Amino acid sequence: MLRGSAALLRRLAPRVSGGGCGSTHRRLPPPIATFLQARFLSSPTTSSSPPSSSSAAGHDEEAEDRELPEISNGDAGARLSISVDRSGLYNPPEHSHEPSSDSELVKHIKSIIKFRSGPISIAEYMEEVLTNPQSGFYINRDVFGESGDFITSPEVSQMFGEMIGIWAMCLWEQMGKPAMVNLIELGPGRGTLLADLLRGSAKFVNFTKALSINLVECSPTLQKIQYNTLKCEDEHVDDGKRTVSKLCGAPICWHASLEQVPSGSPTIIIAHEFYDALPIHQFQKASRGWCEKMVDLAEDSSFRFVLSPHPTPSLIYLAKRSGWASSEELERIEHIEVCPKAMELTEQIADRISSDGGGALIIDYGKNGIVSDSLQAIRKHKFVDILDDPGSADLSAYVDFASIKHSAEEASDDISVHGPMTQSQFLGSLGINFRVEALLQNCTEEQAESLRTGYWRLVGDGEAPFWEGPEDQTPIGMGTRYLAMAIVNKKQGTPIPFE
């Protein structure tokens, strides 16, 4: 954490001893550099509010600090004058016993901003809103499905997980059918995708017997739901106990991050709608150049967006992303979103695939190029203000697939990146058309309607043309808004269906 301005000034101020007796001379240190004076003695940049009444009491103290007694260093007496500007220090309001309507998460975010005496990045705001250990959006609730805040592809139809299972089995065959393979899913949601994958591949015994399943999930609530969805049971073994999915008999472990998943075995990684929730930094073009967009407190203590008046550390990632873009692409935009966590995660994936073999499948909504301004908040299936009641809505942003590609290729020469292609192309090439036809041959009319609706949502574009129900329930196709990309070890060749 940053130390307060007062602490910094105390470190920078010279230490003065009293008395010049004897022959020992104490040399005063050189004056503080001009640029440091300008930095620490300037007026605050993040607040336009007039000074509060509580700061008036500090004026007399300032006067006392401005002049110190004469100090003798053996030569003619010198008079040292130090100016201390306390205007940038945070002066808390008078304590009130009135109850606050703010949630604990809102209070926490406000306390961070006040402690910093300035705004925080959108990335830090997103991290707190989504994964705060006590009140984060994903931590203590089930946010998926009709009763949640949004619906993902696995919740739409079982066919999605079945198609992902076909992709995983084909990759396993390209890897040489290893006797053990790490199947890793990042952000498994309710476990629906993996459950459909395992059910769909149950007849391929050699594949399911080779699986060691690892789920990267930070939410204890969702871990419990995944445990039940995957029909898990705990078994006693020689060195303690292990958790096994009764859907296929494979052992299952949960981890907080990809780094915690054991390495050394060929790996298949599934990342479906995981990248879109990683925290982003936003930059806006201003008269003085690119400035980072930040979250600050307004005078009425509500949240607001501001532009940072000074360069921020994340500019290094903006420079990196800009280096992957053409000058024409940069000239056309006024906003840029950059996701350092996505770059770092992709580098980890590329390193693991390079050393262990295997591949990763990334499916998300996004663009194959610079993302301009896509951050959105969804609550109960409706878009809401990003700063409204933090922690009650999901925050997500478009995935920059071009950035993922460059990050992977720079991380290792032993991997190859394929795609992106649209979700419609991806699922169609894997045979979803044949699967829906087979399912329609043996189902009720109600089930058939559900299958047609789910199929359109997965591969269609826009509103379904066949819908006869309520307008507010018209299926909206994800087929072109979602993209699929694969990262694989070069030794295995090109994965299907990216040939």
JSON list of N, CA and C in Angstrom, two decimals, residues 32-33 50 54 114 117 120 127 168 184 189 215 237 254 260 268 350 371 384 390 395-396 407 419 429 434-435 439:
[
{"chain": "A", "resi": 32, "resn": "ILE", "atom": "N", "xyz": [15.78, 19.28, -1.32]},
{"chain": "A", "resi": 32, "resn": "ILE", "atom": "CA", "xyz": [14.98, 18.30, -2.06]},
{"chain": "A", "resi": 32, "resn": "ILE", "atom": "C", "xyz": [14.93, 18.73, -3.52]},
{"chain": "A", "resi": 33, "resn": "ALA", "atom": "N", "xyz": [15.04, 17.75, -4.42]},
{"chain": "A", "resi": 33, "resn": "ALA", "atom": "CA", "xyz": [15.01, 18.05, -5.85]},
{"chain": "A", "resi": 33, "resn": "ALA", "atom": "C", "xyz": [13.74, 18.79, -6.22]},
{"chain": "A", "resi": 50, "resn": "PRO", "atom": "N", "xyz": [-13.90, 22.14, -1.90]},
{"chain": "A", "resi": 50, "resn": "PRO", "atom": "CA", "xyz": [-13.18, 23.11, -1.06]},
{"chain": "A", "resi": 50, "resn": "PRO", "atom": "C", "xyz": [-12.71, 22.46, 0.20]},
{"chain": "A", "resi": 54, "resn": "SER", "atom": "N", "xyz": [-12.54, 21.03, 9.07]},
{"chain": "A", "resi": 54, "resn": "SER", "atom": "CA", "xyz": [-11.63, 20.35, 9.98]},
{"chain": "A", "resi": 54, "resn": "SER", "atom": "C", "xyz": [-10.18, 20.66, 9.67]},
{"chain": "A", "resi": 114, "resn": "LYS", "atom": "N", "xyz": [-10.67, 6.59, -0.23]},
{"chain": "A", "resi": 114, "resn": "LYS", "atom": "CA", "xyz": [-10.34, 7.62, 0.76]},
{"chain": "A", "resi": 114, "resn": "LYS", "atom": "C", "xyz": [-8.94, 7.43, 1.32]},
{"chain": "A", "resi": 117, "resn": "SER", "atom": "N", "xyz": [-6.49, 8.65, -1.01]},
{"chain": "A", "resi": 117, "resn": "SER", "atom": "CA", "xyz": [-6.66, 10.08, -1.31]},
{"chain": "A", "resi": 117, "resn": "SER", "atom": "C", "xyz": [-6.74, 10.29, -2.82]},
{"chain": "A", "resi": 120, "resn": "ILE", "atom": "N", "xyz": [-9.26, 4.90, -7.92]},
{"chain": "A", "resi": 120, "resn": "ILE", "atom": "CA", "xyz": [-8.70, 3.59, -8.18]},
{"chain": "A", "resi": 120, "resn": "ILE", "atom": "C", "xyz": [-8.99, 3.22, -9.64]},
{"chain": "A", "resi": 127, "resn": "GLU", "atom": "N", "xyz": [-12.24, -6.10, -9.72]},
{"chain": "A", "resi": 127, "resn": "GLU", "atom": "CA", "xyz": [-11.79, -7.20, -8.84]},
{"chain": "A", "resi": 127, "resn": "GLU", "atom": "C", "xyz": [-12.56, -7.20, -7.54]},
{"chain": "A", "resi": 168, "resn": "ALA", "atom": "N", "xyz": [-12.62, -32.07, -27.29]},
{"chain": "A", "resi": 168, "resn": "ALA", "atom": "CA", "xyz": [-11.62, -32.56, -26.34]},
{"chain": "A", "resi": 168, "resn": "ALA", "atom": "C", "xyz": [-11.15, -33.97, -26.70]},
{"chain": "A", "resi": 184, "resn": "ILE", "atom": "N", "xyz": [-8.77, -29.41, -17.54]},
{"chain": "A", "resi": 184, "resn": "ILE", "atom": "CA", "xyz": [-8.89, -28.22, -16.68]},
{"chain": "A", "resi": 184, "resn": "ILE", "atom": "C", "xyz": [-9.98, -27.32, -17.24]},
{"chain": "A", "resi": 189, "resn": "GLY", "atom": "N", "xyz": [-18.62, -22.32, -13.65]},
{"chain": "A", "resi": 189, "resn": "GLY", "atom": "CA", "xyz": [-20.02, -21.96, -13.42]},
{"chain": "A", "resi": 189, "resn": "GLY", "atom": "C", "xyz": [-20.69, -22.94, -12.49]},
{"chain": "A", "resi": 215, "resn": "LEU", "atom": "N", "xyz": [-10.72, -28.17, -11.56]},
{"chain": "A", "resi": 215, "resn": "LEU", "atom": "CA", "xyz": [-11.59, -27.01, -11.75]},
{"chain": "A", "resi": 215, "resn": "LEU", "atom": "C", "xyz": [-10.97, -25.79, -11.06]},
{"chain": "A", "resi": 237, "resn": "VAL", "atom": "N", "xyz": [-8.82, -43.28, 0.40]},
{"chain": "A", "resi": 237, "resn": "VAL", "atom": "CA", "xyz": [-7.69, -43.96, -0.24]},
{"chain": "A", "resi": 237, "resn": "VAL", "atom": "C", "xyz": [-6.55, -44.03, 0.76]},
{"chain": "A", "resi": 254, "resn": "TRP", "atom": "N", "xyz": [-10.32, -29.05, -6.87]},
{"chain": "A", "resi": 254, "resn": "TRP", "atom": "CA", "xyz": [-10.61, -27.62, -7.06]},
{"chain": "A", "resi": 254, "resn": "TRP", "atom": "C", "xyz": [-9.38, -26.79, -6.72]},
{"chain": "A", "resi": 260, "resn": "GLN", "atom": "N", "xyz": [-2.00, -23.33, -9.50]},
{"chain": "A", "resi": 260, "resn": "GLN", "atom": "CA", "xyz": [-2.08, -24.36, -8.47]},
{"chain": "A", "resi": 260, "resn": "GLN", "atom": "C", "xyz": [-2.35, -25.75, -9.04]},
{"chain": "A", "resi": 268, "resn": "ILE", "atom": "N", "xyz": [-5.64, -30.53, -21.34]},
{"chain": "A", "resi": 268, "resn": "ILE", "atom": "CA", "xyz": [-6.72, -29.94, -22.13]},
{"chain": "A", "resi": 268, "resn": "ILE", "atom": "C", "xyz": [-7.39, -28.88, -21.27]},
{"chain": "A", "resi": 350, "resn": "ALA", "atom": "N", "xyz": [0.09, -20.92, -22.45]},
{"chain": "A", "resi": 350, "resn": "ALA", "atom": "CA", "xyz": [1.05, -21.24, -23.50]},
{"chain": "A", "resi": 350, "resn": "ALA", "atom": "C", "xyz": [2.26, -21.98, -22.93]},
{"chain": "A", "resi": 371, "resn": "VAL", "atom": "N", "xyz": [-10.40, -3.57, -28.49]},
{"chain": "A", "resi": 371, "resn": "VAL", "atom": "CA", "xyz": [-11.73, -3.33, -27.92]},
{"chain": "A", "resi": 371, "resn": "VAL", "atom": "C", "xyz": [-11.76, -1.89, -27.42]},
{"chain": "A", "resi": 384, "resn": "VAL", "atom": "N", "xyz": [-27.50, -2.55, -16.51]},
{"chain": "A", "resi": 384, "resn": "VAL", "atom": "CA", "xyz": [-27.65, -1.49, -15.51]},
{"chain": "A", "resi": 384, "resn": "VAL", "atom": "C", "xyz": [-26.37, -0.65, -15.51]},
{"chain": "A", "resi": 390, "resn": "PRO", "atom": "N", "xyz": [-22.53, -1.58, -6.46]},
{"chain": "A", "resi": 390, "resn": "PRO", "atom": "CA", "xyz": [-21.49, -2.57, -6.77]},
{"chain": "A", "resi": 390, "resn": "PRO", "atom": "C", "xyz": [-21.69, -3.87, -6.00]},
{"chain": "A", "resi": 395, "resn": "LEU", "atom": "N", "xyz": [-20.11, -7.75, -13.90]},
{"chain": "A", "resi": 395, "resn": "LEU", "atom": "CA", "xyz": [-19.35, -6.85, -14.75]},
{"chain": "A", "resi": 395, "resn": "LEU", "atom": "C", "xyz": [-18.55, -7.70, -15.73]},
{"chain": "A", "resi": 396, "resn": "SER", "atom": "N", "xyz": [-18.59, -7.33, -17.00]},
{"chain": "A", "resi": 396, "resn": "SER", "atom": "CA", "xyz": [-17.84, -8.06, -18.01]},
{"chain": "A", "resi": 396, "resn": "SER", "atom": "C", "xyz": [-17.50, -7.13, -19.16]},
{"chain": "A", "resi": 407, "resn": "SER", "atom": "N", "xyz": [-0.16, -12.62, -27.19]},
{"chain": "A", "resi": 407, "resn": "SER", "atom": "CA", "xyz": [0.40, -13.01, -25.89]},
{"chain": "A", "resi": 407, "resn": "SER", "atom": "C", "xyz": [0.88, -14.46, -25.92]},
{"chain": "A", "resi": 419, "resn": "GLY", "atom": "N", "xyz": [-7.62, -19.63, -35.14]},
{"chain": "A", "resi": 419, "resn": "GLY", "atom": "CA", "xyz": [-8.83, -18.83, -34.99]},
{"chain": "A", "resi": 419, "resn": "GLY", "atom": "C", "xyz": [-8.49, -17.39, -34.69]},
{"chain": "A", "resi": 429, "resn": "SER", "atom": "N", "xyz": [-19.21, -27.04, -37.47]},
{"chain": "A", "resi": 429, "resn": "SER", "atom": "CA", "xyz": [-18.17, -27.94, -37.98]},
{"chain": "A", "resi": 429, "resn": "SER", "atom": "C", "xyz": [-18.03, -29.19, -37.12]},
{"chain": "A", "resi": 434, "resn": "PHE", "atom": "N", "xyz": [-26.31, -32.28, -36.92]},
{"chain": "A", "resi": 434, "resn": "PHE", "atom": "CA", "xyz": [-26.68, -33.70, -36.89]},
{"chain": "A", "resi": 434, "resn": "PHE", "atom": "C", "xyz": [-27.18, -34.09, -35.49]},
{"chain": "A", "resi": 435, "resn": "ARG", "atom": "N", "xyz": [-26.58, -33.48, -34.47]},
{"chain": "A", "resi": 435, "resn": "ARG", "atom": "CA", "xyz": [-26.99, -33.81, -33.10]},
{"chain": "A", "resi": 435, "resn": "ARG", "atom": "C", "xyz": [-28.41, -33.36, -32.83]},
{"chain": "A", "resi": 439, "resn": "LEU", "atom": "N", "xyz": [-31.74, -35.72, -31.85]},
{"chain": "A", "resi": 439, "resn": "LEU", "atom": "CA", "xyz": [-32.53, -35.51, -30.63]},
{"chain": "A", "resi": 439, "resn": "LEU", "atom": "C", "xyz": [-33.99, -35.24, -30.95]}
]
